[in-house]
Amino acid sequence: MRVGAIVLQLAAAVAVASAGAAVQAPVPSGRATALFQPLVADPNEPQFFATYLWARSPRLASRLGSVGFGQTIGLVGGPDWQVAITAGVFSQFNMGSSTTDLLNTDYIVGIPVTYRRGTLATRLRLFHQSSHLGDEYMAHTHAQRVDLTFQAVDLLVAHQAPTWRAYGGGGYVFAHSPADLRPGVLHGGFEYRQARSWLRLGRSLGGRLVAGLDAKSIQDRQWQVGWSVVTGLELGDPLAVPGSGSRWSVLLKGYTGPAPYGEFYRDHVSSLGVGVGFTP
């Protein structure tokens, strides 16, 4: 469990760094704006995206189409706290089949509570996830569906600087099927966004370099780590604070570790691809 210890140390380092930071990143305004911004590299973060992947896995196709539809919307809050609702749908398709078979779909809905003071932001989230095999995949491979559904709570602590963010924490699954699903998850990561646009497309659109690393250590897989890395270009208002406002992204994505796709959660997958995303 050495990697799990590293993730826990990252969470502690985040708290220490935030206490001594001299520069504070601006706080997003508006009740509908998520106070804790989406994690750019987490494959299970509710966001809008479409990605083409080349993958290695025991059961998944070698060419995948991965799409996600989701958002976090603030419901009530004040200058430094917020209660929101988050929901997402994630699906993967076999791009090598003539019928582009649906392989898996995950549904997530939750209630995140966020508190932010200075450079320190905390997100406590209660959520539900259920997963389903695609009908075409089941018909063509005679696969049997695993009844994967669970309720969980997770906590992330983030240190936010003007151009970068580090975060760490973990989660616990308290009600689940199958019954032998082990409950612990450790989670950490790092993000970077350029302070200023280096690419200008007219007066109202600019491009910033963005990069992210996300790591999850999963007890059900003997604390194996899923590593997700993304980098690319984020297009939006050139005068906006990095990571705020409506924006498009074009990203290279890499992943290795326990499959982040619900019905295949006990498989190991490695993938590399390119995708586009939108943050409203």
PDB file of C-alpha atoms in Angstrom:
ATOM      1  CA  MET A   1       0.000   0.000   0.000  1.00  0.00           C
ATOM      2  CA  ARG A   2       2.960   2.291  -0.604  1.00  0.00           C
ATOM      3  CA  VAL A   3       1.128   4.202  -3.317  1.00  0.00           C
ATOM      4  CA  GLY A   4      -1.851   4.726  -1.033  1.00  0.00           C
ATOM      5  CA  ALA A   5       0.476   6.275   1.535  1.00  0.00           C
ATOM      6  CA  ILE A   6       1.833   8.607  -1.125  1.00  0.00           C
ATOM      7  CA  VAL A   7      -1.689   9.818  -1.942  1.00  0.00           C
ATOM      8  CA  LEU A   8      -2.394  10.440   1.742  1.00  0.00           C
ATOM      9  CA  GLN A   9       0.853  12.392   2.010  1.00  0.00           C
ATOM     10  CA  LEU A  10      -0.265  14.463  -0.949  1.00  0.00           C
ATOM     11  CA  ALA A  11      -3.469  15.381   0.901  1.00  0.00           C
ATOM     12  CA  ALA A  12      -1.433  16.443   3.936  1.00  0.00           C
ATOM     13  CA  ALA A  13       0.930  18.455   1.748  1.00  0.00           C
ATOM     14  CA  VAL A  14      -2.038  20.263   0.211  1.00  0.00           C
ATOM     15  CA  ALA A  15      -3.219  21.415   3.622  1.00  0.00           C
ATOM     16  CA  VAL A  16       0.264  22.519   4.686  1.00  0.00           C
ATOM     17  CA  ALA A  17       0.873  24.394   1.444  1.00  0.00           C
ATOM     18  CA  SER A  18      -2.446  26.195   1.661  1.00  0.00           C
ATOM     19  CA  ALA A  19      -1.703  27.448   5.156  1.00  0.00           C
ATOM     20  CA  GLY A  20       1.483  29.192   4.040  1.00  0.00           C
ATOM     21  CA  ALA A  21       0.476  30.367   0.575  1.00  0.00           C
ATOM     22  CA  ALA A  22       0.857  34.073  -0.124  1.00  0.00           C
ATOM     23  CA  VAL A  23      -1.101  34.273  -3.365  1.00  0.00           C
ATOM     24  CA  GLN A  24      -4.837  33.578  -3.503  1.00  0.00           C
ATOM     25  CA  ALA A  25      -6.664  32.526  -6.651  1.00  0.00           C
ATOM     26  CA  PRO A  26      -9.934  34.364  -7.404  1.00  0.00           C
ATOM     27  CA  VAL A  27     -13.112  32.622  -6.281  1.00  0.00           C
ATOM     28  CA  PRO A  28     -15.771  31.919  -8.946  1.00  0.00           C
ATOM     29  CA  SER A  29     -18.898  34.007  -8.478  1.00  0.00           C
ATOM     30  CA  GLY A  30     -22.570  33.209  -9.042  1.00  0.00           C
ATOM     31  CA  ARG A  31     -24.719  30.566  -7.360  1.00  0.00           C
ATOM     32  CA  ALA A  32     -24.883  28.406 -10.510  1.00  0.00           C
ATOM     33  CA  THR A  33     -21.073  28.288 -10.773  1.00  0.00           C
ATOM     34  CA  ALA A  34     -19.453  25.317  -9.062  1.00  0.00           C
ATOM     35  CA  LEU A  35     -17.294  26.624  -6.222  1.00  0.00           C
ATOM     36  CA  PHE A  36     -15.062  23.550  -6.567  1.00  0.00           C
ATOM     37  CA  GLN A  37     -14.165  23.426 -10.256  1.00  0.00           C
ATOM     38  CA  PRO A  38     -14.262  20.054 -12.136  1.00  0.00           C
ATOM     39  CA  LEU A  39     -11.144  17.878 -12.024  1.00  0.00           C
ATOM     40  CA  VAL A  40      -9.651  18.070 -15.494  1.00  0.00           C
ATOM     41  CA  ALA A  41      -7.989  14.615 -15.480  1.00  0.00           C
ATOM     42  CA  ASP A  42     -10.458  12.494 -13.489  1.00  0.00           C
ATOM     43  CA  PRO A  43     -12.195  10.136 -15.975  1.00  0.00           C
ATOM     44  CA  ASN A  44     -15.236   9.904 -13.656  1.00  0.00           C
ATOM     45  CA  GLU A  45     -15.764  13.652 -13.187  1.00  0.00           C
ATOM     46  CA  PRO A  46     -19.190  14.776 -14.543  1.00  0.00           C
ATOM     47  CA  GLN A  47     -18.279  16.795 -17.659  1.00  0.00           C
ATOM     48  CA  PHE A  48     -19.139  17.086 -21.365  1.00  0.00           C
ATOM     49  CA  PHE A  49     -16.577  15.326 -23.564  1.00  0.00           C
ATOM     50  CA  ALA A  50     -16.036  12.973 -26.502  1.00  0.00           C
ATOM     51  CA  THR A  51     -12.782  11.002 -26.827  1.00  0.00           C
ATOM     52  CA  TYR A  52     -11.329   8.515 -29.314  1.00  0.00           C
ATOM     53  CA  LEU A  53      -9.057   5.979 -27.595  1.00  0.00           C
ATOM     54  CA  TRP A  54      -6.663   3.227 -28.577  1.00  0.00           C
ATOM     55  CA  ALA A  55      -6.853   0.730 -25.709  1.00  0.00           C
ATOM     56  CA  ARG A  56      -5.397  -2.497 -24.335  1.00  0.00           C
ATOM     57  CA  SER A  57      -7.717  -4.574 -22.176  1.00  0.00           C
ATOM     58  CA  PRO A  58      -8.776  -8.231 -21.723  1.00  0.00           C
ATOM     59  CA  ARG A  59     -12.384  -7.572 -22.828  1.00  0.00           C
ATOM     60  CA  LEU A  60     -12.715  -4.032 -24.142  1.00  0.00           C
ATOM     61  CA  ALA A  61     -12.272  -3.188 -27.811  1.00  0.00           C
ATOM     62  CA  SER A  62      -8.890  -1.961 -29.062  1.00  0.00           C
ATOM     63  CA  ARG A  63     -10.530   1.226 -30.360  1.00  0.00           C
ATOM     64  CA  LEU A  64     -12.987   2.972 -28.073  1.00  0.00           C
ATOM     65  CA  GLY A  65     -15.275   5.948 -28.295  1.00  0.00           C
ATOM     66  CA  SER A  66     -15.787   7.419 -24.829  1.00  0.00           C
ATOM     67  CA  VAL A  67     -18.388  10.131 -24.208  1.00  0.00           C
ATOM     68  CA  GLY A  68     -19.591  11.921 -21.104  1.00  0.00           C
ATOM     69  CA  PHE A  69     -22.485  14.261 -20.345  1.00  0.00           C
ATOM     70  CA  GLY A  70     -22.549  15.916 -16.948  1.00  0.00           C
ATOM     71  CA  GLN A  71     -22.284  19.035 -14.856  1.00  0.00           C
ATOM     72  CA  THR A  72     -22.234  20.330 -11.293  1.00  0.00           C
ATOM     73  CA  ILE A  73     -24.716  23.136 -10.601  1.00  0.00           C
ATOM     74  CA  GLY A  74     -24.797  25.215  -7.436  1.00  0.00           C
ATOM     75  CA  LEU A  75     -28.148  25.290  -5.615  1.00  0.00           C
ATOM     76  CA  VAL A  76     -27.599  27.459  -2.541  1.00  0.00           C
ATOM     77  CA  GLY A  77     -24.547  29.063  -1.020  1.00  0.00           C
ATOM     78  CA  GLY A  78     -22.636  32.084   0.157  1.00  0.00           C
ATOM     79  CA  PRO A  79     -19.290  33.688  -0.620  1.00  0.00           C
ATOM     80  CA  ASP A  80     -17.329  30.743   0.784  1.00  0.00           C
ATOM     81  CA  TRP A  81     -19.729  27.756   0.802  1.00  0.00           C
ATOM     82  CA  GLN A  82     -22.066  25.989  -1.587  1.00  0.00           C
ATOM     83  CA  VAL A  83     -24.489  23.073  -1.834  1.00  0.00           C
ATOM     84  CA  ALA A  84     -24.792  21.750  -5.383  1.00  0.00           C
ATOM     85  CA  ILE A  85     -26.156  18.874  -7.417  1.00  0.00           C
ATOM     86  CA  THR A  86     -23.957  16.863  -9.765  1.00  0.00           C
ATOM     87  CA  ALA A  87     -24.965  14.302 -12.384  1.00  0.00           C
ATOM     88  CA  GLY A  88     -23.189  12.508 -15.192  1.00  0.00           C
ATOM     89  CA  VAL A  89     -23.604   9.773 -17.800  1.00  0.00           C
ATOM     90  CA  PHE A  90     -20.506   8.044 -19.218  1.00  0.00           C
ATOM     91  CA  SER A  91     -20.592   5.577 -22.128  1.00  0.00           C
ATOM     92  CA  GLN A  92     -18.008   3.610 -24.104  1.00  0.00           C
ATOM     93  CA  PHE A  93     -18.464   2.260 -27.642  1.00  0.00           C
ATOM     94  CA  ASN A  94     -16.613  -0.332 -29.741  1.00  0.00           C
ATOM     95  CA  MET A  95     -15.328   1.762 -32.647  1.00  0.00           C
ATOM     96  CA  GLY A  96     -13.947  -1.355 -34.353  1.00  0.00           C
ATOM     97  CA  SER A  97     -17.354  -2.987 -34.849  1.00  0.00           C
ATOM     98  CA  SER A  98     -19.619  -2.301 -37.801  1.00  0.00           C
ATOM     99  CA  THR A  99     -22.465  -1.486 -35.431  1.00  0.00           C
ATOM    100  CA  THR A 100     -20.372   0.597 -32.977  1.00  0.00           C
ATOM    101  CA  ASP A 101     -21.609  -1.535 -30.072  1.00  0.00           C
ATOM    102  CA  LEU A 102     -22.335   0.149 -26.764  1.00  0.00           C
ATOM    103  CA  LEU A 103     -20.084  -1.531 -24.185  1.00  0.00           C
ATOM    104  CA  ASN A 104     -20.872   0.127 -20.866  1.00  0.00           C
ATOM    105  CA  THR A 105     -22.763   3.059 -19.368  1.00  0.00           C
ATOM    106  CA  ASP A 106     -22.259   4.545 -15.905  1.00  0.00           C
ATOM    107  CA  TYR A 107     -24.747   6.858 -14.206  1.00  0.00           C
ATOM    108  CA  ILE A 108     -23.669   9.140 -11.369  1.00  0.00           C
ATOM    109  CA  VAL A 109     -25.754  11.547  -9.295  1.00  0.00           C
ATOM    110  CA  GLY A 110     -24.700  13.267  -6.095  1.00  0.00           C
ATOM    111  CA  ILE A 111     -24.828  16.183  -3.701  1.00  0.00           C
ATOM    112  CA  PRO A 112     -21.472  17.957  -3.194  1.00  0.00           C
ATOM    113  CA  VAL A 113     -20.991  20.413  -0.343  1.00  0.00           C
ATOM    114  CA  THR A 114     -18.074  22.790  -0.837  1.00  0.00           C
ATOM    115  CA  TYR A 115     -16.304  25.163   1.527  1.00  0.00           C
ATOM    116  CA  ARG A 116     -13.562  27.545   0.454  1.00  0.00           C
ATOM    117  CA  ARG A 117     -11.381  29.819   2.551  1.00  0.00           C
ATOM    118  CA  GLY A 118      -8.380  31.552   1.019  1.00  0.00           C
ATOM    119  CA  THR A 119      -6.453  29.085  -1.109  1.00  0.00           C
ATOM    120  CA  LEU A 120      -8.008  26.034   0.551  1.00  0.00           C
ATOM    121  CA  ALA A 121     -11.108  24.384  -0.930  1.00  0.00           C
ATOM    122  CA  THR A 122     -12.883  21.316   0.440  1.00  0.00           C
ATOM    123  CA  ARG A 123     -15.501  19.198  -1.338  1.00  0.00           C
ATOM    124  CA  LEU A 124     -17.582  16.618   0.543  1.00  0.00           C
ATOM    125  CA  ARG A 125     -19.768  14.607  -1.832  1.00  0.00           C
ATOM    126  CA  LEU A 126     -22.456  11.986  -1.261  1.00  0.00           C
ATOM    127  CA  PHE A 127     -23.219  10.140  -4.515  1.00  0.00           C
ATOM    128  CA  HIS A 128     -24.755   7.113  -6.185  1.00  0.00           C
ATOM    129  CA  GLN A 129     -23.380   5.184  -9.174  1.00  0.00           C
ATOM    130  CA  SER A 130     -24.910   2.389 -11.223  1.00  0.00           C
ATOM    131  CA  SER A 131     -23.414   0.657 -14.273  1.00  0.00           C
ATOM    132  CA  HIS A 132     -24.894  -1.289 -17.192  1.00  0.00           C
ATOM    133  CA  LEU A 133     -23.549  -3.406 -20.062  1.00  0.00           C
ATOM    134  CA  GLY A 134     -24.630  -2.477 -23.577  1.00  0.00           C
ATOM    135  CA  ASP A 135     -27.256  -4.753 -25.169  1.00  0.00           C
ATOM    136  CA  GLU A 136     -25.238  -5.211 -28.385  1.00  0.00           C
ATOM    137  CA  TYR A 137     -22.126  -6.206 -26.440  1.00  0.00           C
ATOM    138  CA  MET A 138     -24.108  -8.755 -24.416  1.00  0.00           C
ATOM    139  CA  ALA A 139     -25.708 -10.205 -27.559  1.00  0.00           C
ATOM    140  CA  HIS A 140     -22.428 -10.494 -29.502  1.00  0.00           C
ATOM    141  CA  THR A 141     -20.227 -11.828 -26.666  1.00  0.00           C
ATOM    142  CA  HIS A 142     -22.819 -13.596 -24.430  1.00  0.00           C
ATOM    143  CA  ALA A 143     -21.403 -11.593 -21.525  1.00  0.00           C
ATOM    144  CA  GLN A 144     -23.188 -11.590 -18.185  1.00  0.00           C
ATOM    145  CA  ARG A 145     -23.891  -8.277 -16.492  1.00  0.00           C
ATOM    146  CA  VAL A 146     -22.396  -7.573 -13.065  1.00  0.00           C
ATOM    147  CA  ASP A 147     -24.911  -5.800 -10.836  1.00  0.00           C
ATOM    148  CA  LEU A 148     -22.564  -2.937  -9.978  1.00  0.00           C
ATOM    149  CA  THR A 149     -24.295  -0.230  -7.984  1.00  0.00           C
ATOM    150  CA  PHE A 150     -23.199   1.636  -4.877  1.00  0.00           C
ATOM    151  CA  GLN A 151     -23.589   4.642  -2.614  1.00  0.00           C
ATOM    152  CA  ALA A 152     -20.425   6.390  -1.515  1.00  0.00           C
ATOM    153  CA  VAL A 153     -19.018   9.468   0.156  1.00  0.00           C
ATOM    154  CA  ASP A 154     -15.769  11.158  -0.805  1.00  0.00           C
ATOM    155  CA  LEU A 155     -13.755  14.102   0.455  1.00  0.00           C
ATOM    156  CA  LEU A 156     -11.194  16.178  -1.446  1.00  0.00           C
ATOM    157  CA  VAL A 157      -9.029  18.996  -0.125  1.00  0.00           C
ATOM    158  CA  ALA A 158      -7.466  21.280  -2.742  1.00  0.00           C
ATOM    159  CA  HIS A 159      -4.896  24.049  -2.657  1.00  0.00           C
ATOM    160  CA  GLN A 160      -5.715  26.540  -5.430  1.00  0.00           C
ATOM    161  CA  ALA A 161      -3.082  28.947  -6.776  1.00  0.00           C
ATOM    162  CA  PRO A 162      -3.621  31.269  -9.762  1.00  0.00           C
ATOM    163  CA  THR A 163      -2.216  28.787 -12.315  1.00  0.00           C
ATOM    164  CA  TRP A 164      -2.187  25.412 -10.560  1.00  0.00           C
ATOM    165  CA  ARG A 165      -4.157  23.237  -8.163  1.00  0.00           C
ATOM    166  CA  ALA A 166      -3.139  20.238  -6.039  1.00  0.00           C
ATOM    167  CA  TYR A 167      -5.716  18.014  -4.356  1.00  0.00           C
ATOM    168  CA  GLY A 168      -5.919  14.895  -2.237  1.00  0.00           C
ATOM    169  CA  GLY A 169      -8.365  12.848  -0.214  1.00  0.00           C
ATOM    170  CA  GLY A 170     -10.363   9.662  -0.515  1.00  0.00           C
ATOM    171  CA  GLY A 171     -13.708   7.940  -0.496  1.00  0.00           C
ATOM    172  CA  TYR A 172     -15.686   5.145   1.153  1.00  0.00           C
ATOM    173  CA  VAL A 173     -18.372   2.919  -0.389  1.00  0.00           C
ATOM    174  CA  PHE A 174     -20.954   2.249   2.353  1.00  0.00           C
ATOM    175  CA  ALA A 175     -23.686   0.378   0.432  1.00  0.00           C
ATOM    176  CA  HIS A 176     -22.875  -1.711  -2.591  1.00  0.00           C
ATOM    177  CA  SER A 177     -23.495  -4.610  -4.929  1.00  0.00           C
ATOM    178  CA  PRO A 178     -21.749  -6.997  -5.432  1.00  0.00           C
ATOM    179  CA  ALA A 179     -21.442  -7.758  -1.739  1.00  0.00           C
ATOM    180  CA  ASP A 180     -17.689  -8.451  -1.883  1.00  0.00           C
ATOM    181  CA  LEU A 181     -16.835  -4.997  -3.254  1.00  0.00           C
ATOM    182  CA  ARG A 182     -14.145  -3.530  -1.006  1.00  0.00           C
ATOM    183  CA  PRO A 183     -14.918   0.046   0.060  1.00  0.00           C
ATOM    184  CA  GLY A 184     -11.743   2.180   0.147  1.00  0.00           C
ATOM    185  CA  VAL A 185     -10.466   4.700  -2.414  1.00  0.00           C
ATOM    186  CA  LEU A 186      -7.535   7.126  -2.111  1.00  0.00           C
ATOM    187  CA  HIS A 187      -7.472  10.028  -4.560  1.00  0.00           C
ATOM    188  CA  GLY A 188      -5.027  12.801  -5.466  1.00  0.00           C
ATOM    189  CA  GLY A 189      -3.833  14.901  -8.353  1.00  0.00           C
ATOM    190  CA  PHE A 190      -2.343  18.058  -9.799  1.00  0.00           C
ATOM    191  CA  GLU A 191      -3.459  20.554 -12.472  1.00  0.00           C
ATOM    192  CA  TYR A 192      -1.821  23.417 -14.331  1.00  0.00           C
ATOM    193  CA  ARG A 193      -3.268  26.195 -16.508  1.00  0.00           C
ATOM    194  CA  GLN A 194      -1.373  29.018 -18.141  1.00  0.00           C
ATOM    195  CA  ALA A 195      -2.036  32.415 -16.616  1.00  0.00           C
ATOM    196  CA  ARG A 196      -2.412  34.123 -19.987  1.00  0.00           C
ATOM    197  CA  SER A 197      -3.577  33.004 -23.402  1.00  0.00           C
ATOM    198  CA  TRP A 198      -0.753  32.307 -25.821  1.00  0.00           C
ATOM    199  CA  LEU A 199      -3.091  31.745 -28.774  1.00  0.00           C
ATOM    200  CA  ARG A 200      -5.575  34.442 -29.802  1.00  0.00           C
ATOM    201  CA  LEU A 201      -8.470  33.775 -32.178  1.00  0.00           C
ATOM    202  CA  GLY A 202     -10.034  37.189 -32.518  1.00  0.00           C
ATOM    203  CA  ARG A 203     -10.853  39.402 -29.532  1.00  0.00           C
ATOM    204  CA  SER A 204     -13.146  37.038 -27.674  1.00  0.00           C
ATOM    205  CA  LEU A 205     -11.350  33.677 -27.868  1.00  0.00           C
ATOM    206  CA  GLY A 206      -7.962  32.694 -26.500  1.00  0.00           C
ATOM    207  CA  GLY A 207      -6.119  29.431 -25.927  1.00  0.00           C
ATOM    208  CA  ARG A 208      -4.288  28.321 -22.763  1.00  0.00           C
ATOM    209  CA  LEU A 209      -2.117  25.279 -22.159  1.00  0.00           C
ATOM    210  CA  VAL A 210      -3.705  22.950 -19.612  1.00  0.00           C
ATOM    211  CA  ALA A 211      -2.355  19.757 -18.050  1.00  0.00           C
ATOM    212  CA  GLY A 212      -3.497  17.406 -15.328  1.00  0.00           C
ATOM    213  CA  LEU A 213      -2.502  14.248 -13.451  1.00  0.00           C
ATOM    214  CA  ASP A 214      -5.070  12.243 -11.483  1.00  0.00           C
ATOM    215  CA  ALA A 215      -4.392   9.125  -9.381  1.00  0.00           C
ATOM    216  CA  LYS A 216      -6.832   6.770  -7.632  1.00  0.00           C
ATOM    217  CA  SER A 217      -5.718   3.888  -5.416  1.00  0.00           C
ATOM    218  CA  ILE A 218      -8.495   1.299  -5.117  1.00  0.00           C
ATOM    219  CA  GLN A 219      -8.819  -1.174  -2.250  1.00  0.00           C
ATOM    220  CA  ASP A 220     -10.880  -3.603  -4.340  1.00  0.00           C
ATOM    221  CA  ARG A 221      -7.850  -3.989  -6.635  1.00  0.00           C
ATOM    222  CA  GLN A 222      -5.330  -4.439  -3.795  1.00  0.00           C
ATOM    223  CA  TRP A 223      -4.689  -0.670  -3.834  1.00  0.00           C
ATOM    224  CA  GLN A 224      -3.600  -0.634  -7.468  1.00  0.00           C
ATOM    225  CA  VAL A 225      -3.480   2.889  -8.867  1.00  0.00           C
ATOM    226  CA  GLY A 226      -5.297   4.241 -11.895  1.00  0.00           C
ATOM    227  CA  TRP A 227      -3.143   6.976 -13.468  1.00  0.00           C
ATOM    228  CA  SER A 228      -4.844   9.499 -15.760  1.00  0.00           C
ATOM    229  CA  VAL A 229      -2.839  12.164 -17.612  1.00  0.00           C
ATOM    230  CA  VAL A 230      -4.199  14.890 -19.895  1.00  0.00           C
ATOM    231  CA  THR A 231      -2.670  17.856 -21.687  1.00  0.00           C
ATOM    232  CA  GLY A 232      -3.768  20.180 -24.443  1.00  0.00           C
ATOM    233  CA  LEU A 233      -5.434  23.464 -25.236  1.00  0.00           C
ATOM    234  CA  GLU A 234      -8.325  25.174 -23.476  1.00  0.00           C
ATOM    235  CA  LEU A 235     -10.245  27.763 -25.506  1.00  0.00           C
ATOM    236  CA  GLY A 236     -12.257  30.502 -23.828  1.00  0.00           C
ATOM    237  CA  ASP A 237     -12.409  34.155 -22.845  1.00  0.00           C
ATOM    238  CA  PRO A 238      -8.779  35.378 -22.884  1.00  0.00           C
ATOM    239  CA  LEU A 239      -9.520  37.765 -19.991  1.00  0.00           C
ATOM    240  CA  ALA A 240     -11.153  35.157 -17.734  1.00  0.00           C
ATOM    241  CA  VAL A 241      -9.471  33.684 -14.676  1.00  0.00           C
ATOM    242  CA  PRO A 242      -7.825  30.338 -15.625  1.00  0.00           C
ATOM    243  CA  GLY A 243     -10.320  27.518 -15.090  1.00  0.00           C
ATOM    244  CA  SER A 244     -13.403  29.772 -15.008  1.00  0.00           C
ATOM    245  CA  GLY A 245     -16.131  30.670 -17.504  1.00  0.00           C
ATOM    246  CA  SER A 246     -17.415  28.708 -20.488  1.00  0.00           C
ATOM    247  CA  ARG A 247     -14.617  27.007 -22.390  1.00  0.00           C
ATOM    248  CA  TRP A 248     -13.793  24.323 -24.946  1.00  0.00           C
ATOM    249  CA  SER A 249     -10.832  21.976 -24.728  1.00  0.00           C
ATOM    250  CA  VAL A 250      -8.828  19.775 -27.088  1.00  0.00           C
ATOM    251  CA  LEU A 251      -6.864  17.253 -25.044  1.00  0.00           C
ATOM    252  CA  LEU A 252      -4.496  14.324 -25.388  1.00  0.00           C
ATOM    253  CA  LYS A 253      -5.443  11.679 -22.816  1.00  0.00           C
ATOM    254  CA  GLY A 254      -3.592   8.701 -21.381  1.00  0.00           C
ATOM    255  CA  TYR A 255      -4.681   6.174 -18.753  1.00  0.00           C
ATOM    256  CA  THR A 256      -3.357   2.994 -17.148  1.00  0.00           C
ATOM    257  CA  GLY A 257      -4.738   1.034 -14.210  1.00  0.00           C
ATOM    258  CA  PRO A 258      -8.030  -0.521 -13.052  1.00  0.00           C
ATOM    259  CA  ALA A 259     -10.675   0.198 -15.689  1.00  0.00           C
ATOM    260  CA  PRO A 260     -12.681   3.363 -14.876  1.00  0.00           C
ATOM    261  CA  TYR A 261     -15.652   1.823 -16.734  1.00  0.00           C
ATOM    262  CA  GLY A 262     -18.150   0.354 -14.268  1.00  0.00           C
ATOM    263  CA  GLU A 263     -18.960  -3.102 -15.662  1.00  0.00           C
ATOM    264  CA  PHE A 264     -15.256  -3.717 -16.380  1.00  0.00           C
ATOM    265  CA  TYR A 265     -14.029  -2.417 -13.004  1.00  0.00           C
ATOM    266  CA  ARG A 266     -11.923  -5.513 -12.247  1.00  0.00           C
ATOM    267  CA  ASP A 267     -10.093  -5.411 -15.587  1.00  0.00           C
ATOM    268  CA  HIS A 268      -6.838  -3.590 -16.225  1.00  0.00           C
ATOM    269  CA  VAL A 269      -6.857  -1.104 -19.098  1.00  0.00           C
ATOM    270  CA  SER A 270      -4.283   1.119 -20.764  1.00  0.00           C
ATOM    271  CA  SER A 271      -5.359   3.727 -23.315  1.00  0.00           C
ATOM    272  CA  LEU A 272      -4.163   6.716 -25.282  1.00  0.00           C
ATOM    273  CA  GLY A 273      -6.322   9.097 -27.307  1.00  0.00           C
ATOM    274  CA  VAL A 274      -7.550  12.546 -28.160  1.00  0.00           C
ATOM    275  CA  GLY A 275     -10.782  14.256 -27.210  1.00  0.00           C
ATOM    276  CA  VAL A 276     -12.788  17.454 -27.126  1.00  0.00           C
ATOM    277  CA  GLY A 277     -14.679  18.828 -24.152  1.00  0.00           C
ATOM    278  CA  PHE A 278     -16.949  21.658 -23.104  1.00  0.00           C
ATOM    279  CA  THR A 279     -17.440  23.332 -19.724  1.00  0.00           C
ATOM    280  CA  PRO A 280     -20.531  25.594 -19.616  1.00  0.00           C
TER     281      PRO A 280
END
